[in-house]
Coordinates of C-alpha atoms in Angstrom, one line a residue:
Chain A
X283 CA 384.9 97.3 102.1
X284 CA 385.8 99.8 99.3
X285 CA 382.8 101.1 97.9
X286 CA 383.0 99.9 94.8
X287 CA 382.2 96.7 95.8
X288 CA 379.1 97.5 96.7
X289 CA 375.8 97.2 95.0
X290 CA 373.1 99.6 96.1
X291 CA 369.8 99.3 95.8
X292 CA 369.3 101.6 92.8
X293 CA 371.1 99.1 90.6
X294 CA 369.1 96.4 89.6
X295 CA 367.7 94.5 86.0
X296 CA 365.4 92.4 85.5
X297 CA 365.1 88.6 84.0
X298 CA 368.7 87.0 83.6
X299 CA 370.6 87.4 80.0
X300 CA 374.0 87.3 79.1
X301 CA 373.9 90.0 76.8
X302 CA 373.7 92.6 80.3
X303 CA 376.1 94.9 81.2
X304 CA 377.7 94.1 84.5
X305 CA 377.9 96.5 87.1
X306 CA 380.9 95.3 89.0
X307 CA 383.9 93.3 87.4
X308 CA 385.6 91.6 90.4
X309 CA 388.6 89.1 91.1
X310 CA 388.0 85.5 92.9
X311 CA 388.6 85.9 96.3
X312 CA 386.8 89.6 96.6
X313 CA 383.8 90.4 98.4
X314 CA 380.3 92.2 97.6
X315 CA 377.8 93.5 99.7
X316 CA 374.2 93.7 97.7
X317 CA 371.6 95.8 98.8
X318 CA 368.4 93.1 97.9
X319 CA 365.3 95.1 96.9
X320 CA 361.9 93.6 98.0
X321 CA 361.0 91.1 95.6
X322 CA 358.3 92.6 93.7
X323 CA 360.2 95.8 93.3
X324 CA 357.8 97.2 96.1
X325 CA 354.7 96.8 94.9
X326 CA 354.3 95.7 98.9
X327 CA 355.2 97.2 101.5
X328 CA 354.4 97.0 105.3
X329 CA 351.6 98.7 104.7
X330 CA 349.8 96.5 102.1
X331 CA 346.5 95.1 102.3
X332 CA 345.4 91.7 100.7
X333 CA 343.6 93.9 97.5
X334 CA 347.0 95.0 96.3
X335 CA 348.4 91.8 96.3
X336 CA 346.1 91.1 92.9
X337 CA 347.3 94.4 91.4
X338 CA 351.2 93.5 90.9
X339 CA 352.5 94.0 87.8
X340 CA 354.7 90.9 87.1
X341 CA 357.2 92.0 85.0
X342 CA 358.8 93.8 88.2
X343 CA 359.2 90.9 90.6
X344 CA 362.5 89.7 91.0
X345 CA 364.7 92.4 91.1
X346 CA 368.3 91.3 90.5
X347 CA 371.2 92.7 92.1
X348 CA 373.9 92.5 89.7
X349 CA 375.5 91.3 87.4
X350 CA 378.8 91.1 89.1
X351 CA 381.4 89.8 86.2
X352 CA 384.0 87.6 88.2
X353 CA 387.3 87.9 86.3
X354 CA 388.3 84.3 84.9
X355 CA 384.8 82.6 85.3
X356 CA 384.4 80.3 81.4
X357 CA 381.6 78.1 80.7
X358 CA 382.5 74.5 82.2
X359 CA 384.0 76.4 85.7
X360 CA 382.1 76.5 88.6
X361 CA 381.5 79.7 90.7
X362 CA 382.1 79.8 94.2
X363 CA 379.4 82.0 96.1
X364 CA 380.3 82.2 100.3
X365 CA 377.5 83.7 102.0
X366 CA 378.8 85.3 104.5
X367 CA 375.5 87.1 105.7
X368 CA 371.8 88.0 104.8
X369 CA 370.2 90.3 106.5
X370 CA 366.9 90.5 106.5
X371 CA 365.1 94.5 106.3
X372 CA 362.6 95.0 109.2
X373 CA 359.5 93.6 107.5
X374 CA 358.4 90.7 105.4
X375 CA 355.2 89.2 104.0
X376 CA 354.3 86.2 102.9
X377 CA 350.9 85.4 100.7
X378 CA 348.3 82.8 98.7
X379 CA 348.4 83.7 95.5
X380 CA 345.4 81.9 94.0
X381 CA 346.8 80.1 90.3
X382 CA 350.3 80.0 92.2
X383 CA 351.4 77.6 95.2
X384 CA 350.9 73.6 95.2
X385 CA 347.2 73.4 95.9
X386 CA 344.9 74.5 93.5
X387 CA 342.2 74.3 95.9
X388 CA 343.4 77.5 98.0
X389 CA 341.0 80.4 95.8
X390 CA 341.1 83.7 98.3
X391 CA 344.1 85.8 98.1
X392 CA 346.4 86.1 101.9
X393 CA 348.4 88.3 102.6
X394 CA 350.2 88.2 106.1
X395 CA 352.8 91.3 107.1
X396 CA 355.4 90.1 109.4
X397 CA 357.2 92.5 111.9
X398 CA 360.9 90.8 111.9
X399 CA 361.8 93.8 113.9
X400 CA 364.5 93.0 116.2
X401 CA 364.6 89.1 114.9
X402 CA 368.3 88.9 114.9
X403 CA 368.3 89.3 118.6
X404 CA 365.3 87.2 119.3
X405 CA 365.8 84.7 116.2
X406 CA 361.9 84.1 115.9
X407 CA 359.3 85.6 114.2
X408 CA 355.6 85.8 115.1
X409 CA 352.9 84.6 113.2
X410 CA 349.2 85.1 113.4
X411 CA 348.0 83.7 117.6
X412 CA 352.1 84.1 118.3
X413 CA 353.6 81.0 116.6
X414 CA 357.6 81.8 116.7
X415 CA 358.7 81.2 113.4
X416 CA 362.8 80.6 113.3
X417 CA 365.0 82.9 111.7
X418 CA 366.7 81.3 108.7
X419 CA 367.5 83.9 105.9
X420 CA 369.1 83.0 102.7
X421 CA 369.0 84.4 99.3
X422 CA 366.1 82.7 97.2
X423 CA 367.5 83.4 94.1
X424 CA 371.4 82.8 93.7
X425 CA 372.3 83.0 90.1
X426 CA 374.4 83.5 86.7
X427 CA 373.7 84.2 83.1
X428 CA 372.5 81.3 81.9
X429 CA 374.2 80.1 78.5
X430 CA 371.4 80.8 75.6
X431 CA 371.0 84.3 73.8
X432 CA 367.9 86.2 75.1
X433 CA 366.1 87.3 78.6
X434 CA 364.7 84.8 80.4
X435 CA 362.4 84.8 83.8
X436 CA 363.7 84.5 87.1
X437 CA 360.6 82.3 88.2
X438 CA 361.9 78.8 86.9
X439 CA 365.4 78.1 88.6
X440 CA 367.9 76.0 86.1
X441 CA 370.9 75.0 85.3
X442 CA 372.3 78.2 86.0
X443 CA 370.9 78.3 89.3
X444 CA 368.8 81.2 89.7
X445 CA 365.4 80.8 91.5
X446 CA 366.1 77.6 93.4
X447 CA 365.0 78.6 96.9
X448 CA 367.3 76.3 98.8
X449 CA 366.8 77.2 102.5
X450 CA 369.8 75.5 103.4
X451 CA 371.8 78.4 101.8
X452 CA 372.3 80.6 105.0
X453 CA 374.9 81.9 105.9
X454 CA 377.9 79.8 106.3
X455 CA 376.8 77.9 103.4
X456 CA 378.4 77.9 100.1
X457 CA 377.1 76.9 96.4
X458 CA 378.9 76.0 93.7
X459 CA 377.0 77.1 90.3
X460 CA 377.8 76.5 86.9
X461 CA 379.3 79.0 84.6
X462 CA 378.0 79.2 81.0
X463 CA 379.5 82.7 80.0
X464 CA 382.7 84.2 80.4
X465 CA 382.8 86.4 83.7
X466 CA 379.7 84.2 85.0
X467 CA 377.2 87.3 85.6
X468 CA 376.0 86.8 89.4
X469 CA 373.5 87.9 90.0
X470 CA 371.0 87.6 93.5
X471 CA 367.8 88.4 94.5
X472 CA 364.7 87.5 96.7
X473 CA 365.9 87.7 100.9
X474 CA 363.8 85.3 102.8
X475 CA 363.6 85.8 106.3
X476 CA 362.4 82.0 106.5
X477 CA 361.0 79.2 103.9
X478 CA 360.4 75.7 105.0
X479 CA 361.6 72.7 102.6
X480 CA 359.0 73.4 99.4
X481 CA 358.1 76.6 99.7
X482 CA 354.6 75.2 99.2
X483 CA 352.1 78.4 99.2
X484 CA 354.9 80.0 96.7
X485 CA 355.7 82.6 99.4
X486 CA 358.4 82.1 102.0
X487 CA 358.9 85.1 104.5
X488 CA 359.7 87.7 101.5
X489 CA 361.9 90.6 103.1
X490 CA 364.4 93.1 101.5
X491 CA 368.0 92.5 102.5
X492 CA 371.2 93.0 102.8
X493 CA 373.7 90.4 101.5
X494 CA 376.9 89.6 102.2
X495 CA 379.3 87.2 99.2
X496 CA 382.5 86.1 98.6
X497 CA 383.3 84.8 95.2
X498 CA 385.4 82.3 94.6
X499 CA 386.0 79.9 91.3
X500 CA 386.4 75.7 90.5
X501 CA 388.3 75.9 87.2
X502 CA 387.0 72.8 85.2
X503 CA 384.2 71.8 88.1
X504 CA 381.9 70.6 84.5
X505 CA 379.0 70.1 86.9
X506 CA 375.3 69.9 85.4
X507 CA 373.3 71.8 88.2
X508 CA 374.3 73.7 91.3
X509 CA 375.7 72.0 94.7
X510 CA 376.6 73.3 97.9
X511 CA 377.8 72.5 101.6
X512 CA 374.9 74.0 104.5
X513 CA 375.9 75.7 107.1
X514 CA 378.6 73.5 109.3
X515 CA 376.1 73.4 112.4
X516 CA 378.5 71.5 115.2
X517 CA 382.1 72.3 114.3
X518 CA 383.5 73.0 111.1
X519 CA 382.3 69.5 109.0
X520 CA 379.1 68.9 110.1
X521 CA 376.1 70.9 108.0
X522 CA 375.6 68.6 104.5
X523 CA 376.6 68.6 101.2
X524 CA 373.9 68.9 98.4
X525 CA 373.3 67.9 95.1
X526 CA 370.3 69.0 93.0
X527 CA 367.9 68.1 90.0
X528 CA 365.8 70.7 88.2
X529 CA 363.1 69.6 86.2
X530 CA 359.0 69.7 85.9
X531 CA 358.8 65.9 86.6
X532 CA 359.9 65.5 90.4
X533 CA 361.0 61.5 89.8
X534 CA 363.2 63.2 86.9
X535 CA 364.5 65.8 89.4
X536 CA 365.3 63.3 91.6
X537 CA 367.4 61.3 88.9
X538 CA 369.2 64.4 88.5
X539 CA 370.1 64.9 91.7
X540 CA 371.3 61.2 92.8
X541 CA 373.1 61.1 90.0
X542 CA 375.5 64.2 90.5
X543 CA 375.5 63.0 94.0
X544 CA 377.2 59.4 92.9
X545 CA 379.4 61.4 90.5
X546 CA 380.5 63.8 93.3
X547 CA 380.6 60.7 95.7
X548 CA 382.6 58.4 93.1
X549 CA 385.4 61.1 92.9
X550 CA 385.5 62.6 96.2
X551 CA 386.0 59.1 98.1
X552 CA 387.6 57.0 95.4
X553 CA 384.7 54.1 95.3
X554 CA 382.5 53.1 92.5
X555 CA 379.2 54.0 91.3
X556 CA 377.9 51.3 92.5
X557 CA 379.2 52.0 96.4
X558 CA 378.2 55.2 95.7
X559 CA 375.0 54.6 95.1
X560 CA 374.3 52.0 98.2
X561 CA 375.9 54.8 100.2
X562 CA 373.6 57.1 99.1
X563 CA 370.7 54.6 100.0
X564 CA 371.9 54.1 103.8
X565 CA 372.9 58.0 104.4
X566 CA 371.3 60.4 101.7
X567 CA 368.4 62.7 102.5
X568 CA 366.1 63.8 99.8
X569 CA 364.6 66.4 100.4
X570 CA 362.3 68.8 97.7
X571 CA 363.5 72.1 98.1
X572 CA 360.7 74.2 96.0
X573 CA 357.9 72.8 94.4
X574 CA 356.0 75.8 92.8
X575 CA 358.7 77.8 90.7
X576 CA 357.1 76.5 87.6
X577 CA 357.3 74.8 85.7
X578 CA 361.0 73.6 87.7
X579 CA 361.1 72.0 91.2
X580 CA 364.0 71.6 92.7
X581 CA 365.2 68.6 94.7
X582 CA 367.9 68.1 96.6
X583 CA 370.1 65.0 97.8
X584 CA 371.7 65.5 101.0
X585 CA 375.4 64.0 101.9
X586 CA 376.1 64.8 105.9
X587 CA 379.7 66.7 105.4
X588 CA 381.4 64.1 107.9
X589 CA 380.7 61.2 105.5
X590 CA 382.6 63.5 102.7
X591 CA 386.1 64.9 102.1
X592 CA 386.0 68.5 102.4
X593 CA 386.9 70.2 99.0
X594 CA 389.3 73.1 99.1
X595 CA 387.6 75.1 96.6
X596 CA 386.1 77.8 98.3
X597 CA 387.0 76.9 101.1
X598 CA 386.5 80.0 104.1
X599 CA 389.5 82.5 103.3
X600 CA 389.6 85.8 104.5
X601 CA 388.4 87.5 101.3
X602 CA 390.8 90.0 99.6
X603 CA 388.4 93.0 100.2
Chain B
X249 CA 357.5 41.9 130.7
X250 CA 355.0 39.3 131.1
X251 CA 356.4 36.3 128.1
X252 CA 353.1 36.7 126.8
X253 CA 354.0 40.3 125.5
X254 CA 357.1 38.5 123.3
X255 CA 356.5 37.3 119.5
X256 CA 359.3 35.2 119.3
X257 CA 361.2 35.0 115.9
X258 CA 359.2 31.6 114.8
X259 CA 356.2 33.3 114.8
X260 CA 355.6 35.3 111.3
X261 CA 353.5 35.7 108.2
X262 CA 353.6 37.0 104.9
X263 CA 351.5 38.8 103.3
X264 CA 348.9 41.8 104.8
X265 CA 345.1 40.2 105.7
X266 CA 342.6 41.2 108.0
X267 CA 341.7 37.1 107.5
X268 CA 345.4 36.6 109.9
X269 CA 344.9 34.9 113.1
X270 CA 346.4 37.0 115.9
X271 CA 349.3 35.9 117.5
X272 CA 348.5 38.1 120.6
X273 CA 346.2 40.0 122.3
X274 CA 346.8 43.4 123.7
X275 CA 344.9 46.0 125.6
X276 CA 346.2 49.9 124.9
X277 CA 349.2 50.9 127.1
X278 CA 351.0 47.3 126.8
X279 CA 354.2 46.6 125.8
X280 CA 355.1 44.1 122.8
X281 CA 358.8 42.8 122.3
X282 CA 359.2 41.7 118.5
X283 CA 362.4 39.1 117.6
X284 CA 362.2 40.2 114.1
X285 CA 363.8 38.0 111.3
X286 CA 366.1 39.4 108.2
X287 CA 364.1 40.2 105.5
X288 CA 364.5 37.8 103.3
X289 CA 363.6 35.2 106.1
X290 CA 367.7 34.4 106.2
X291 CA 367.9 33.4 102.3
X292 CA 370.4 36.6 102.9
X293 CA 372.9 35.8 105.7
X294 CA 376.3 37.0 106.8
X295 CA 377.9 34.6 104.7
X296 CA 376.4 35.7 101.8
X297 CA 377.5 36.2 98.6
X298 CA 376.4 38.3 95.7
X299 CA 375.5 35.2 93.3
X300 CA 373.1 34.4 96.3
X301 CA 371.0 37.7 95.9
X302 CA 369.4 36.7 92.4
X303 CA 368.6 32.9 93.6
X304 CA 366.3 34.5 96.5
X305 CA 362.5 33.4 96.6
X306 CA 360.6 36.7 96.6
X307 CA 357.4 35.0 98.3
X308 CA 359.8 34.7 101.3
X309 CA 360.5 38.5 101.7
X310 CA 359.0 40.6 104.5
X311 CA 358.8 37.9 107.3
X312 CA 356.5 39.9 109.7
X313 CA 356.2 39.8 113.3
X314 CA 352.6 39.5 114.0
X315 CA 350.0 39.8 114.4
X316 CA 348.6 41.7 117.4
X317 CA 345.1 42.6 118.2
X318 CA 344.8 45.5 119.9
X319 CA 341.4 45.6 122.5
X320 CA 339.1 48.4 121.5
X321 CA 340.6 49.0 118.2
X322 CA 337.8 50.1 115.8
X323 CA 337.9 51.3 112.0
X324 CA 338.2 55.1 112.1
X325 CA 340.6 55.7 115.2
X326 CA 344.6 55.8 115.0
X327 CA 346.9 53.2 116.6
X328 CA 349.5 54.9 118.5
X329 CA 352.9 52.7 118.0
X330 CA 355.5 54.1 120.9
X331 CA 358.9 53.1 119.6
X332 CA 360.7 52.3 122.0
X333 CA 363.8 50.4 121.0
X334 CA 365.0 48.9 117.8
X335 CA 368.2 47.1 118.6
X336 CA 370.0 45.7 115.3
X337 CA 371.6 42.3 115.1
X338 CA 375.4 41.6 114.9
X339 CA 375.3 42.0 111.1
X340 CA 373.7 43.3 108.2
X341 CA 373.7 43.7 103.8
X342 CA 372.9 46.7 101.4
X343 CA 372.9 45.5 97.6
X344 CA 371.9 46.7 94.3
X345 CA 369.1 44.8 92.9
X346 CA 368.6 45.5 89.0
X347 CA 365.4 46.0 88.1
X348 CA 364.6 47.7 91.6
X349 CA 366.0 50.8 93.0
X350 CA 365.9 54.1 91.6
X351 CA 368.3 54.4 88.7
X352 CA 367.7 52.3 85.7
X353 CA 371.7 52.3 84.7
X354 CA 372.8 49.9 87.8
X355 CA 372.4 46.8 85.6
X356 CA 374.8 44.9 88.4
X357 CA 373.9 42.7 91.0
X358 CA 375.9 44.3 94.0
X359 CA 376.2 43.2 98.0
X360 CA 377.9 45.0 100.8
X361 CA 378.1 42.8 104.1
X362 CA 378.3 45.1 107.3
X363 CA 379.2 44.3 110.6
X364 CA 377.2 45.4 113.0
X365 CA 378.8 44.5 116.1
X366 CA 379.6 47.0 118.4
X367 CA 377.1 49.9 117.2
X368 CA 375.4 50.3 120.1
X369 CA 378.8 51.3 121.4
X370 CA 380.4 53.3 118.6
X371 CA 377.2 54.5 116.7
X372 CA 378.9 54.1 113.6
X373 CA 379.0 51.0 110.8
X374 CA 381.7 50.8 108.7
X375 CA 381.4 51.1 104.6
X376 CA 384.0 50.6 102.6
X377 CA 387.7 52.6 102.9
X378 CA 385.9 52.7 106.3
X379 CA 383.9 55.1 105.5
X380 CA 381.7 55.6 109.5
X381 CA 378.0 55.3 108.7
X382 CA 375.8 56.9 111.6
X383 CA 373.6 54.1 112.9
X384 CA 370.1 55.2 113.0
X385 CA 367.8 51.8 113.4
X386 CA 364.4 51.9 112.6
X387 CA 361.5 49.7 111.2
X388 CA 361.0 49.7 107.2
X389 CA 357.7 47.8 108.1
X390 CA 354.5 49.5 111.1
X391 CA 351.5 48.9 109.7
X392 CA 348.1 47.0 110.2
X393 CA 345.3 45.0 108.3
X394 CA 344.8 47.0 105.3
X395 CA 340.4 47.2 104.8
X396 CA 340.2 45.2 101.7
X397 CA 339.0 41.5 101.5
X398 CA 342.2 39.2 101.2
X399 CA 345.7 38.9 100.7
X400 CA 348.3 41.7 100.2
X401 CA 352.2 41.6 99.5
X402 CA 354.3 43.7 101.6
X403 CA 356.4 45.8 99.4
X404 CA 354.1 48.8 98.8
X405 CA 353.2 51.0 101.8
X406 CA 349.7 52.8 101.9
X407 CA 347.2 53.8 104.0
X408 CA 347.3 50.7 106.6
X409 CA 351.2 52.1 107.0
X410 CA 353.2 49.2 106.4
X411 CA 356.2 49.4 104.3
X412 CA 356.9 53.3 104.7
X413 CA 360.6 53.5 105.2
X414 CA 360.5 56.1 107.3
X415 CA 363.9 57.0 108.6
X416 CA 362.4 59.1 111.6
X417 CA 361.0 56.1 113.1
X418 CA 363.4 55.4 115.6
X419 CA 363.5 54.7 119.3
X420 CA 361.9 57.4 121.1
X421 CA 359.2 58.6 118.3
X422 CA 355.6 57.7 117.9
X423 CA 353.8 56.6 114.7
X424 CA 349.6 56.8 114.3
X425 CA 348.2 54.5 111.5
X426 CA 345.0 54.4 110.6
X427 CA 342.9 51.6 111.7
X428 CA 340.6 49.7 108.6
X429 CA 340.2 47.0 111.1
X430 CA 338.6 45.6 114.5
X431 CA 341.8 44.6 116.7
X432 CA 343.6 46.7 114.3
X433 CA 345.9 43.6 113.2
X434 CA 349.4 45.4 114.1
X435 CA 352.6 43.9 112.6
X436 CA 356.0 44.6 112.3
X437 CA 359.6 43.5 109.7
X438 CA 362.4 45.0 108.2
X439 CA 364.7 46.3 110.8
X440 CA 367.3 48.7 109.4
X441 CA 370.3 49.6 111.0
X442 CA 370.7 52.8 109.1
X443 CA 368.9 54.4 106.0
X444 CA 368.7 57.4 104.1
X445 CA 365.2 59.5 103.1
X446 CA 364.5 57.9 99.8
X447 CA 366.4 54.3 100.5
X448 CA 367.5 55.2 97.1
X449 CA 369.0 51.9 95.6
X450 CA 366.1 49.3 97.1
X451 CA 367.9 48.9 100.0
X452 CA 368.9 50.6 103.2
X453 CA 371.3 48.5 106.0
X454 CA 368.9 45.2 106.3
X455 CA 369.1 43.0 109.4
X456 CA 367.2 41.1 111.8
X457 CA 366.8 43.3 115.4
X458 CA 364.8 43.3 118.2
X459 CA 361.9 45.6 118.7
X460 CA 360.2 46.6 121.9
X461 CA 356.9 48.5 120.9
X462 CA 353.7 50.6 123.3
X463 CA 350.5 50.6 121.7
X464 CA 347.8 53.3 122.2
X465 CA 345.1 54.0 120.4
X466 CA 343.6 57.5 120.0
X467 CA 339.7 57.0 119.1
X468 CA 338.4 58.6 115.9
X469 CA 341.0 60.0 114.6
X470 CA 339.8 60.1 111.3
X471 CA 343.7 59.4 109.5
X472 CA 343.9 59.0 105.9
X473 CA 347.3 58.0 106.2
X474 CA 350.1 57.7 108.6
X475 CA 351.2 60.7 110.9
X476 CA 354.6 60.5 113.3
X477 CA 356.1 62.3 116.0
X478 CA 359.8 62.1 115.5
X479 CA 362.7 61.6 118.1
X480 CA 362.8 64.5 120.6
X481 CA 366.6 64.9 120.2
X482 CA 367.0 68.5 122.4
X483 CA 364.7 68.5 124.8
X484 CA 361.1 66.8 124.9
X485 CA 359.3 69.1 122.7
X486 CA 361.8 68.9 119.6
X487 CA 361.9 66.6 116.3
X488 CA 359.2 67.0 114.1
X489 CA 355.7 66.1 113.7
X490 CA 355.6 64.4 110.4
X491 CA 352.2 64.0 108.0
X492 CA 352.6 61.5 105.4
X493 CA 351.4 60.8 101.2
X494 CA 351.6 57.7 99.7
X495 CA 351.1 57.2 96.2
X496 CA 352.5 55.9 92.7
X497 CA 352.9 60.3 92.1
X498 CA 355.5 62.2 93.9
X499 CA 353.5 65.0 93.1
X500 CA 350.8 63.3 94.4
X501 CA 351.9 62.2 97.6
X502 CA 353.5 65.7 98.4
X503 CA 350.2 67.2 98.0
X504 CA 348.6 64.2 100.1
X505 CA 351.4 65.3 102.5
X506 CA 350.7 68.9 102.5
X507 CA 347.0 68.4 103.2
X508 CA 347.4 66.3 105.9
X509 CA 349.5 68.7 107.5
X510 CA 347.2 71.6 106.6
X511 CA 344.1 69.5 108.5
X512 CA 346.5 69.0 111.4
X513 CA 347.7 72.1 111.9
X514 CA 344.2 74.5 111.3
X515 CA 343.0 72.1 114.5
X516 CA 346.0 71.9 116.8
X517 CA 346.7 75.6 116.7
X518 CA 343.4 76.7 116.0
X519 CA 343.5 78.3 112.6
X520 CA 342.5 78.9 109.0
X521 CA 343.6 76.3 106.5
X522 CA 345.0 79.5 104.3
X523 CA 347.5 80.2 107.7
X524 CA 348.2 76.5 108.2
X525 CA 349.0 76.5 104.5
X526 CA 351.2 79.9 105.1
X527 CA 352.6 78.3 107.9
X528 CA 354.0 75.3 105.8
X529 CA 355.2 77.4 103.3
X530 CA 357.5 78.9 105.8
X531 CA 358.2 76.4 108.5
X532 CA 357.5 72.9 107.0
X533 CA 360.1 70.1 105.3
X534 CA 359.2 68.3 102.6
X535 CA 361.1 65.2 102.4
X536 CA 361.1 61.6 100.1
X537 CA 361.3 59.0 102.5
X538 CA 360.9 56.0 100.5
X539 CA 361.2 56.1 96.5
X540 CA 361.4 52.2 95.9
X541 CA 359.1 50.4 97.2
X542 CA 356.9 50.5 93.6
X543 CA 354.4 51.4 92.8
X544 CA 353.9 53.8 95.5
X545 CA 356.5 56.7 97.2
X546 CA 356.1 57.9 101.0
X547 CA 356.5 61.7 100.9
X548 CA 356.6 63.6 104.5
X549 CA 355.8 67.1 105.5
X550 CA 357.8 67.8 109.1
X551 CA 356.7 70.4 110.7
X552 CA 359.5 71.2 113.8
X553 CA 357.3 69.7 117.1
X554 CA 358.2 73.5 118.7
X555 CA 355.2 74.8 116.4
X556 CA 352.4 72.4 117.4
X557 CA 350.9 71.4 120.2
X558 CA 351.6 68.4 121.3
X559 CA 349.1 65.6 121.5
X560 CA 348.2 63.7 124.3
X561 CA 347.6 60.9 122.5
X562 CA 350.1 58.2 123.3
X563 CA 352.4 60.3 124.7
X564 CA 355.3 58.5 126.4
X565 CA 353.8 56.7 129.7
X566 CA 355.0 54.0 132.1
X567 CA 353.4 51.0 130.2
X568 CA 351.1 48.8 131.7
X569 CA 354.0 46.0 131.5

């Protein structure tokens, strides 16, 4: 890989904005390697104690690796993000931060530091009492610049993707993110070594990491929210195709995700909207991907990939570099 | 199996009530075979047309097979429902019924009749355009008499279980339902040959069927809502343990399910509530099991079974009969 396609860890920005200058200019088909900083910009380290949690400067959360300018990307297109690999660093943390997280009764901060050494080999990291947690690394944040002028916090995800915390976006998955500005201006951060659907206490196994992505474009995709193909587990057509709904209201987010799936199935399978609605009822799977990134929650409607026709856009292929 | 442990299809009741006389009196460890009628009491048949949908008498929905009196079951206990087999009949239906279902814009009724012959062998049934839908048979309704006096519609699920529409309750799964009255008074209905998480259009593959269940008791379980062990897929300790939240508000249902899981994990793994909360965040999976049985939605918090200690209560064993 040419050096120019590496974004080193000394190159990052805070907040989403179409005013940020790109740090890399690539063509569709190019592969980029990202060195991703720890999500608090190293305010938490492997040696941190619980008291350090409450001293954090929140303006230093979410150091974004990027932005990457993708030639030819225009509003209305989808940026195809093929996640080739996500490698966690050798430690991580999970915390209860009172005031954040789903349950208001947890008013005492708590910090757990994970030893992730060897997890590439063992596939598990130990929680308390040696409870084995399966590793499932992915990027909590994968996004592009939003359409509006200005600077926007990373915390809430939106139609630009961002902090979606979708645990299904591991290596081997493919995400389509609507493009809102010329060049898309893609950035990523927030490597999670593992996370449940929901991320209920507000943190996953937060860790630094290295991420390799190949980019492509789907022209005129006209998506309203991101959608994804999860990693095939048993053969090339297993796994899920998922649509997302993103809203402060879970019911509204669910309806958005369902409508996006119906629209997709109608075209993909050449069936009526009514048939697509029934198909979702008998075979779709509704999950709450995250319910803590205030004020927006992400709901996924997931359809087993064997039921749909594969979309050639962004299909795994040999990257140009 | 003695004839007395069969509930034939001419024996059914409508509505939940602790005033219903039991049709069978069994001991923990007994196995019961249920012949389950089609969910509209055969107002829809394999020959029905879409016009028949809107003529249905709603008082004839949900013919419940039961009630079964389980000796020794008292309020505060959990009835352990070990689902041994669920066999769909040879046809089923899925419908859009305007006014029901998640999306209000579907105002035209639609009916699809499924041919389920041979699905035990093929494992798939064909939708339009021969789209293959994997068979995943389970009972939409598994419940006991609620604590209150009176007669209650089956449509909304509640702390007595009932119309939970949890697609994970296939053969090989085990459900624990809180007991609210002496003998529990268990009934079942609404066999689904397949359903997604959510059952978004308000119907699954609705079909008649035959169901075999072995019952047990977990004394003094003190559950607030049902919980379940889904079928082990790869070895005896795979699959999920799930807790449920049941509420007209998805956020509230999610919090209920999460709190129930935290309470379970605290005791099961002998960890603190804070540790249990973090464990849910890194490894739990939030799903919307049903979002159409007004006014109550069912949210599940699912934890992979390898992470927990197995509960011996209701563990698969040789049934008495």
